């Protein structure tokens, strides 16, 4: 099944039923074909609301989680966004529809190369993808209006908090184990950071260093 009108309608209905209600986010997810980011055996399941395996032992998150995380960021059209964990590139592509500029980093060179190809195919010229240790963010491009982390850390990483603008928002999965993780929204204020717990989630762990691929 391609991402035709019927598939899009079912896809958006499923997102709404899971709590993705922001129309700008839904429109972005309607425009970006998730099927382009999944290769091989699992491609036929691209429009189901489930995580799927990709290369380098990583996963592409289920669409409803992508939608909820994106919605929680409250992105404005002038915002500069950092994504930590490019993976397939799907999340960055969604962000590119909402933000002025998206910087995305991943520790796996192979994933970044594959994601860049899809960005080029879709002519998403406002995304810059790097191979780097995302736990340190991108100090050269900081500060950021929004930061999205797509791997679970024990605590919101200090270097990323430091790269958030005052008034900026970071959404990050936090947890000590695979079993217990929570999606946290961190807002930087004049005096420090405010934390909101959003929902339970399951993500691969945030790992330091570059991947061996």
PDB file of N, CA, C and O in Angstrom, residues 94-151:
ATOM      1  N   UNK A  94       9.795  15.480   9.606  1.00  0.00           N
ATOM      2  CA  UNK A  94       8.588  16.086  10.174  1.00  0.00           C
ATOM      3  C   UNK A  94       8.931  17.465  10.761  1.00  0.00           C
ATOM      4  O   UNK A  94       8.235  18.460  10.522  1.00  0.00           O
ATOM      5  N   UNK A  95      10.021  17.526  11.528  1.00  0.00           N
ATOM      6  CA  UNK A  95      10.442  18.797  12.137  1.00  0.00           C
ATOM      7  C   UNK A  95      10.695  19.866  11.076  1.00  0.00           C
ATOM      8  O   UNK A  95      10.399  21.040  11.276  1.00  0.00           O
ATOM      9  N   UNK A  96      11.232  19.431   9.930  1.00  0.00           N
ATOM     10  CA  UNK A  96      11.582  20.383   8.862  1.00  0.00           C
ATOM     11  C   UNK A  96      10.365  21.107   8.303  1.00  0.00           C
ATOM     12  O   UNK A  96      10.483  22.190   7.723  1.00  0.00           O
ATOM     13  N   UNK A  97       9.183  20.502   8.468  1.00  0.00           N
ATOM     14  CA  UNK A  97       7.948  21.118   7.974  1.00  0.00           C
ATOM     15  C   UNK A  97       7.442  22.221   8.900  1.00  0.00           C
ATOM     16  O   UNK A  97       6.576  23.006   8.516  1.00  0.00           O
ATOM     17  N   UNK A  98       7.983  22.262  10.116  1.00  0.00           N
ATOM     18  CA  UNK A  98       7.463  23.163  11.145  1.00  0.00           C
ATOM     19  C   UNK A  98       8.443  24.249  11.545  1.00  0.00           C
ATOM     20  O   UNK A  98       8.031  25.311  12.006  1.00  0.00           O
ATOM     21  N   UNK A  99       9.747  23.974  11.414  1.00  0.00           N
ATOM     22  CA  UNK A  99      10.793  24.868  11.922  1.00  0.00           C
ATOM     23  C   UNK A  99      11.518  25.571  10.778  1.00  0.00           C
ATOM     24  O   UNK A  99      11.452  25.140   9.626  1.00  0.00           O
ATOM     25  N   UNK A 100      12.229  26.634  11.135  1.00  0.00           N
ATOM     26  CA  UNK A 100      13.053  27.330  10.129  1.00  0.00           C
ATOM     27  C   UNK A 100      14.249  26.481   9.735  1.00  0.00           C
ATOM     28  O   UNK A 100      14.625  26.394   8.578  1.00  0.00           O
ATOM     29  N   UNK A 101      14.875  25.835  10.744  1.00  0.00           N
ATOM     30  CA  UNK A 101      16.126  25.119  10.503  1.00  0.00           C
ATOM     31  C   UNK A 101      16.181  23.916  11.437  1.00  0.00           C
ATOM     32  O   UNK A 101      15.832  24.030  12.617  1.00  0.00           O
ATOM     33  N   UNK A 102      16.609  22.783  10.929  1.00  0.00           N
ATOM     34  CA  UNK A 102      16.752  21.565  11.738  1.00  0.00           C
ATOM     35  C   UNK A 102      18.185  21.050  11.619  1.00  0.00           C
ATOM     36  O   UNK A 102      18.694  20.864  10.510  1.00  0.00           O
ATOM     37  N   UNK A 103      18.819  20.859  12.762  1.00  0.00           N
ATOM     38  CA  UNK A 103      20.115  20.191  12.829  1.00  0.00           C
ATOM     39  C   UNK A 103      19.884  18.830  13.471  1.00  0.00           C
ATOM     40  O   UNK A 103      19.244  18.739  14.528  1.00  0.00           O
ATOM     41  N   UNK A 104      20.361  17.777  12.825  1.00  0.00           N
ATOM     42  CA  UNK A 104      20.161  16.443  13.374  1.00  0.00           C
ATOM     43  C   UNK A 104      21.491  15.707  13.426  1.00  0.00           C
ATOM     44  O   UNK A 104      22.311  15.824  12.503  1.00  0.00           O
ATOM     45  N   UNK A 105      21.733  14.990  14.517  1.00  0.00           N
ATOM     46  CA  UNK A 105      23.006  14.276  14.698  1.00  0.00           C
ATOM     47  C   UNK A 105      22.736  12.816  15.045  1.00  0.00           C
ATOM     48  O   UNK A 105      21.760  12.501  15.724  1.00  0.00           O
ATOM     49  N   UNK A 106      23.621  11.944  14.565  1.00  0.00           N
ATOM     50  CA  UNK A 106      23.553  10.533  14.920  1.00  0.00           C
ATOM     51  C   UNK A 106      24.976   9.990  14.992  1.00  0.00           C
ATOM     52  O   UNK A 106      25.864  10.469  14.273  1.00  0.00           O
ATOM     53  N   UNK A 107      25.180   8.998  15.847  1.00  0.00           N
ATOM     54  CA  UNK A 107      26.516   8.409  16.024  1.00  0.00           C
ATOM     55  C   UNK A 107      26.840   7.396  14.935  1.00  0.00           C
ATOM     56  O   UNK A 107      27.966   6.925  14.837  1.00  0.00           O
ATOM     57  N   UNK A 108      25.849   7.042  14.102  1.00  0.00           N
ATOM     58  CA  UNK A 108      26.058   6.051  13.034  1.00  0.00           C
ATOM     59  C   UNK A 108      26.142   6.748  11.672  1.00  0.00           C
ATOM     60  O   UNK A 108      25.140   7.267  11.171  1.00  0.00           O
ATOM     61  N   UNK A 109      27.326   6.727  11.090  1.00  0.00           N
ATOM     62  CA  UNK A 109      27.552   7.373   9.785  1.00  0.00           C
ATOM     63  C   UNK A 109      26.624   6.805   8.707  1.00  0.00           C
ATOM     64  O   UNK A 109      26.118   7.529   7.848  1.00  0.00           O
ATOM     65  N   UNK A 110      26.402   5.488   8.782  1.00  0.00           N
ATOM     66  CA  UNK A 110      25.570   4.817   7.777  1.00  0.00           C
ATOM     67  C   UNK A 110      24.130   5.355   7.805  1.00  0.00           C
ATOM     68  O   UNK A 110      23.502   5.559   6.760  1.00  0.00           O
ATOM     69  N   UNK A 111      23.598   5.579   8.992  1.00  0.00           N
ATOM     70  CA  UNK A 111      22.232   6.102   9.111  1.00  0.00           C
ATOM     71  C   UNK A 111      22.147   7.533   8.591  1.00  0.00           C
ATOM     72  O   UNK A 111      21.191   7.897   7.904  1.00  0.00           O
ATOM     73  N   UNK A 112      23.148   8.346   8.926  1.00  0.00           N
ATOM     74  CA  UNK A 112      23.156   9.744   8.472  1.00  0.00           C
ATOM     75  C   UNK A 112      23.209   9.805   6.949  1.00  0.00           C
ATOM     76  O   UNK A 112      22.475  10.581   6.317  1.00  0.00           O
ATOM     77  N   UNK A 113      24.045   8.947   6.335  1.00  0.00           N
ATOM     78  CA  UNK A 113      24.163   8.932   4.867  1.00  0.00           C
ATOM     79  C   UNK A 113      22.829   8.549   4.221  1.00  0.00           C
ATOM     80  O   UNK A 113      22.397   9.165   3.234  1.00  0.00           O
ATOM     81  N   UNK A 114      22.160   7.538   4.781  1.00  0.00           N
ATOM     82  CA  UNK A 114      20.872   7.091   4.220  1.00  0.00           C
ATOM     83  C   UNK A 114      19.801   8.172   4.398  1.00  0.00           C
ATOM     84  O   UNK A 114      19.005   8.430   3.484  1.00  0.00           O
ATOM     85  N   UNK A 115      19.787   8.819   5.568  1.00  0.00           N
ATOM     86  CA  UNK A 115      18.802   9.874   5.823  1.00  0.00           C
ATOM     87  C   UNK A 115      19.019  11.048   4.872  1.00  0.00           C
ATOM     88  O   UNK A 115      18.056  11.602   4.327  1.00  0.00           O
ATOM     89  N   UNK A 116      20.288  11.414   4.650  1.00  0.00           N
ATOM     90  CA  UNK A 116      20.578  12.540   3.736  1.00  0.00           C
ATOM     91  C   UNK A 116      20.015  12.279   2.339  1.00  0.00           C
ATOM     92  O   UNK A 116      19.522  13.193   1.678  1.00  0.00           O
ATOM     93  N   UNK A 117      20.095  11.020   1.886  1.00  0.00           N
ATOM     94  CA  UNK A 117      19.573  10.685   0.558  1.00  0.00           C
ATOM     95  C   UNK A 117      18.072  10.947   0.477  1.00  0.00           C
ATOM     96  O   UNK A 117      17.566  11.467  -0.517  1.00  0.00           O
ATOM     97  N   UNK A 118      17.348  10.566   1.550  1.00  0.00           N
ATOM     98  CA  UNK A 118      15.902  10.794   1.542  1.00  0.00           C
ATOM     99  C   UNK A 118      15.601  12.288   1.632  1.00  0.00           C
ATOM    100  O   UNK A 118      14.704  12.796   0.952  1.00  0.00           O
ATOM    101  N   UNK A 119      16.361  13.018   2.457  1.00  0.00           N
ATOM    102  CA  UNK A 119      16.164  14.480   2.545  1.00  0.00           C
ATOM    103  C   UNK A 119      16.353  15.113   1.165  1.00  0.00           C
ATOM    104  O   UNK A 119      15.593  16.007   0.783  1.00  0.00           O
ATOM    105  N   UNK A 120      17.379  14.655   0.435  1.00  0.00           N
ATOM    106  CA  UNK A 120      17.628  15.192  -0.913  1.00  0.00           C
ATOM    107  C   UNK A 120      16.472  14.867  -1.861  1.00  0.00           C
ATOM    108  O   UNK A 120      16.031  15.719  -2.637  1.00  0.00           O
ATOM    109  N   UNK A 121      15.984  13.619  -1.780  1.00  0.00           N
ATOM    110  CA  UNK A 121      14.857  13.200  -2.630  1.00  0.00           C
ATOM    111  C   UNK A 121      13.641  14.084  -2.384  1.00  0.00           C
ATOM    112  O   UNK A 121      12.936  14.471  -3.322  1.00  0.00           O
ATOM    113  N   UNK A 122      13.400  14.402  -1.114  1.00  0.00           N
ATOM    114  CA  UNK A 122      12.230  15.208  -0.741  1.00  0.00           C
ATOM    115  C   UNK A 122      12.497  16.712  -0.821  1.00  0.00           C
ATOM    116  O   UNK A 122      11.609  17.511  -0.533  1.00  0.00           O
ATOM    117  N   UNK A 123      13.744  17.070  -1.183  1.00  0.00           N
ATOM    118  CA  UNK A 123      14.165  18.482  -1.293  1.00  0.00           C
ATOM    119  C   UNK A 123      13.938  19.236   0.024  1.00  0.00           C
ATOM    120  O   UNK A 123      13.423  20.362   0.031  1.00  0.00           O
ATOM    121  N   UNK A 124      14.338  18.595   1.112  1.00  0.00           N
ATOM    122  CA  UNK A 124      14.228  19.218   2.442  1.00  0.00           C
ATOM    123  C   UNK A 124      15.535  19.961   2.716  1.00  0.00           C
ATOM    124  O   UNK A 124      16.444  19.456   3.371  1.00  0.00           O
ATOM    125  N   UNK A 125      15.609  21.169   2.206  1.00  0.00           N
ATOM    126  CA  UNK A 125      16.880  21.911   2.224  1.00  0.00           C
ATOM    127  C   UNK A 125      17.180  22.578   3.561  1.00  0.00           C
ATOM    128  O   UNK A 125      18.268  23.126   3.742  1.00  0.00           O
ATOM    129  N   UNK A 126      16.227  22.535   4.497  1.00  0.00           N
ATOM    130  CA  UNK A 126      16.469  23.194   5.792  1.00  0.00           C
ATOM    131  C   UNK A 126      16.938  22.222   6.878  1.00  0.00           C
ATOM    132  O   UNK A 126      16.912  22.537   8.061  1.00  0.00           O
ATOM    133  N   UNK A 127      17.362  21.006   6.460  1.00  0.00           N
ATOM    134  CA  UNK A 127      17.913  20.030   7.412  1.00  0.00           C
ATOM    135  C   UNK A 127      19.414  19.895   7.171  1.00  0.00           C
ATOM    136  O   UNK A 127      19.854  19.736   6.031  1.00  0.00           O
ATOM    137  N   UNK A 128      20.199  19.958   8.248  1.00  0.00           N
ATOM    138  CA  UNK A 128      21.629  19.648   8.181  1.00  0.00           C
ATOM    139  C   UNK A 128      21.883  18.459   9.089  1.00  0.00           C
ATOM    140  O   UNK A 128      21.570  18.505  10.281  1.00  0.00           O
ATOM    141  N   UNK A 129      22.439  17.381   8.518  1.00  0.00           N
ATOM    142  CA  UNK A 129      22.665  16.142   9.275  1.00  0.00           C
ATOM    143  C   UNK A 129      24.158  15.918   9.494  1.00  0.00           C
ATOM    144  O   UNK A 129      24.957  16.072   8.571  1.00  0.00           O
ATOM    145  N   UNK A 130      24.518  15.575  10.726  1.00  0.00           N
ATOM    146  CA  UNK A 130      25.911  15.350  11.107  1.00  0.00           C
ATOM    147  C   UNK A 130      26.083  13.959  11.710  1.00  0.00           C
ATOM    148  O   UNK A 130      25.182  13.461  12.392  1.00  0.00           O
ATOM    149  N   UNK A 131      27.260  13.372  11.497  1.00  0.00           N
ATOM    150  CA  UNK A 131      27.669  12.216  12.293  1.00  0.00           C
ATOM    151  C   UNK A 131      28.469  12.757  13.467  1.00  0.00           C
ATOM    152  O   UNK A 131      29.515  13.380  13.283  1.00  0.00           O
ATOM    153  N   UNK A 132      27.954  12.552  14.673  1.00  0.00           N
ATOM    154  CA  UNK A 132      28.599  13.098  15.868  1.00  0.00           C
ATOM    155  C   UNK A 132      28.020  12.414  17.096  1.00  0.00           C
ATOM    156  O   UNK A 132      26.999  11.718  17.011  1.00  0.00           O
ATOM    157  N   UNK A 133      28.680  12.592  18.227  1.00  0.00           N
ATOM    158  CA  UNK A 133      28.179  12.100  19.507  1.00  0.00           C
ATOM    159  C   UNK A 133      27.122  13.078  20.006  1.00  0.00           C
ATOM    160  O   UNK A 133      27.439  14.151  20.516  1.00  0.00           O
ATOM    161  N   UNK A 134      25.857  12.695  19.825  1.00  0.00           N
ATOM    162  CA  UNK A 134      24.749  13.597  20.118  1.00  0.00           C
ATOM    163  C   UNK A 134      24.609  13.974  21.581  1.00  0.00           C
ATOM    164  O   UNK A 134      23.970  14.977  21.904  1.00  0.00           O
ATOM    165  N   UNK A 135      25.205  13.187  22.482  1.00  0.00           N
ATOM    166  CA  UNK A 135      25.057  13.501  23.908  1.00  0.00           C
ATOM    167  C   UNK A 135      25.734  14.833  24.257  1.00  0.00           C
ATOM    168  O   UNK A 135      25.440  15.432  25.284  1.00  0.00           O
ATOM    169  N   UNK A 136      26.614  15.301  23.351  1.00  0.00           N
ATOM    170  CA  UNK A 136      27.257  16.607  23.558  1.00  0.00           C
ATOM    171  C   UNK A 136      26.580  17.715  22.754  1.00  0.00           C
ATOM    172  O   UNK A 136      27.030  18.865  22.779  1.00  0.00           O
ATOM    173  N   UNK A 137      25.526  17.369  22.020  1.00  0.00           N
ATOM    174  CA  UNK A 137      24.823  18.372  21.229  1.00  0.00           C
ATOM    175  C   UNK A 137      25.669  18.901  20.089  1.00  0.00           C
ATOM    176  O   UNK A 137      26.529  18.202  19.545  1.00  0.00           O
ATOM    177  N   UNK A 138      25.426  20.152  19.713  1.00  0.00           N
ATOM    178  CA  UNK A 138      26.192  20.833  18.656  1.00  0.00           C
ATOM    179  C   UNK A 138      26.555  22.223  19.159  1.00  0.00           C
ATOM    180  O   UNK A 138      25.884  23.211  18.825  1.00  0.00           O
ATOM    181  N   UNK A 139      27.601  22.335  19.978  1.00  0.00           N
ATOM    182  CA  UNK A 139      27.945  23.631  20.579  1.00  0.00           C
ATOM    183  C   UNK A 139      28.143  24.741  19.548  1.00  0.00           C
ATOM    184  O   UNK A 139      27.785  25.894  19.809  1.00  0.00           O
ATOM    185  N   UNK A 140      28.666  24.386  18.363  1.00  0.00           N
ATOM    186  CA  UNK A 140      28.942  25.406  17.339  1.00  0.00           C
ATOM    187  C   UNK A 140      27.673  26.052  16.794  1.00  0.00           C
ATOM    188  O   UNK A 140      27.720  27.164  16.269  1.00  0.00           O
ATOM    189  N   UNK A 141      26.558  25.340  16.879  1.00  0.00           N
ATOM    190  CA  UNK A 141      25.292  25.859  16.341  1.00  0.00           C
ATOM    191  C   UNK A 141      24.367  26.391  17.439  1.00  0.00           C
ATOM    192  O   UNK A 141      23.309  26.950  17.149  1.00  0.00           O
ATOM    193  N   UNK A 142      24.727  26.173  18.689  1.00  0.00           N
ATOM    194  CA  UNK A 142      23.871  26.585  19.819  1.00  0.00           C
ATOM    195  C   UNK A 142      23.821  28.109  19.919  1.00  0.00           C
ATOM    196  O   UNK A 142      24.708  28.794  19.410  1.00  0.00           O
ATOM    197  N   UNK A 143      22.807  28.666  20.596  1.00  0.00           N
ATOM    198  CA  UNK A 143      21.719  27.955  21.291  1.00  0.00           C
ATOM    199  C   UNK A 143      20.572  27.589  20.357  1.00  0.00           C
ATOM    200  O   UNK A 143      20.440  28.131  19.262  1.00  0.00           O
ATOM    201  N   UNK A 144      19.725  26.659  20.835  1.00  0.00           N
ATOM    202  CA  UNK A 144      18.579  26.175  20.073  1.00  0.00           C
ATOM    203  C   UNK A 144      17.279  26.580  20.744  1.00  0.00           C
ATOM    204  O   UNK A 144      17.184  26.645  21.966  1.00  0.00           O
ATOM    205  N   UNK A 145      16.261  26.826  19.904  1.00  0.00           N
ATOM    206  CA  UNK A 145      14.927  27.117  20.435  1.00  0.00           C
ATOM    207  C   UNK A 145      14.266  25.841  20.960  1.00  0.00           C
ATOM    208  O   UNK A 145      13.524  25.879  21.939  1.00  0.00           O
ATOM    209  N   UNK A 146      14.534  24.740  20.271  1.00  0.00           N
ATOM    210  CA  UNK A 146      13.932  23.456  20.640  1.00  0.00           C
ATOM    211  C   UNK A 146      14.984  22.356  20.477  1.00  0.00           C
ATOM    212  O   UNK A 146      15.782  22.390  19.536  1.00  0.00           O
ATOM    213  N   UNK A 147      14.940  21.370  21.376  1.00  0.00           N
ATOM    214  CA  UNK A 147      15.813  20.195  21.271  1.00  0.00           C
ATOM    215  C   UNK A 147      14.946  18.959  21.476  1.00  0.00           C
ATOM    216  O   UNK A 147      14.156  18.888  22.423  1.00  0.00           O
ATOM    217  N   UNK A 148      15.105  17.985  20.575  1.00  0.00           N
ATOM    218  CA  UNK A 148      14.379  16.717  20.681  1.00  0.00           C
ATOM    219  C   UNK A 148      15.404  15.592  20.755  1.00  0.00           C
ATOM    220  O   UNK A 148      16.284  15.489  19.896  1.00  0.00           O
ATOM    221  N   UNK A 149      15.287  14.758  21.773  1.00  0.00           N
ATOM    222  CA  UNK A 149      16.202  13.622  21.942  1.00  0.00           C
ATOM    223  C   UNK A 149      15.397  12.347  21.712  1.00  0.00           C
ATOM    224  O   UNK A 149      14.368  12.141  22.368  1.00  0.00           O
ATOM    225  N   UNK A 150      15.854  11.506  20.786  1.00  0.00           N
ATOM    226  CA  UNK A 150      15.086  10.307  20.431  1.00  0.00           C
ATOM    227  C   UNK A 150      15.756   9.040  20.952  1.00  0.00           C
ATOM    228  O   UNK A 150      15.627   7.968  20.371  1.00  0.00           O
ATOM    229  N   UNK A 151      16.494   9.171  22.059  1.00  0.00           N
ATOM    230  CA  UNK A 151      17.067   8.023  22.766  1.00  0.00           C
ATOM    231  C   UNK A 151      17.009   8.348  24.254  1.00  0.00           C
ATOM    232  O   UNK A 151      17.053   9.515  24.641  1.00  0.00           O
TER     233      UNK A 151
END
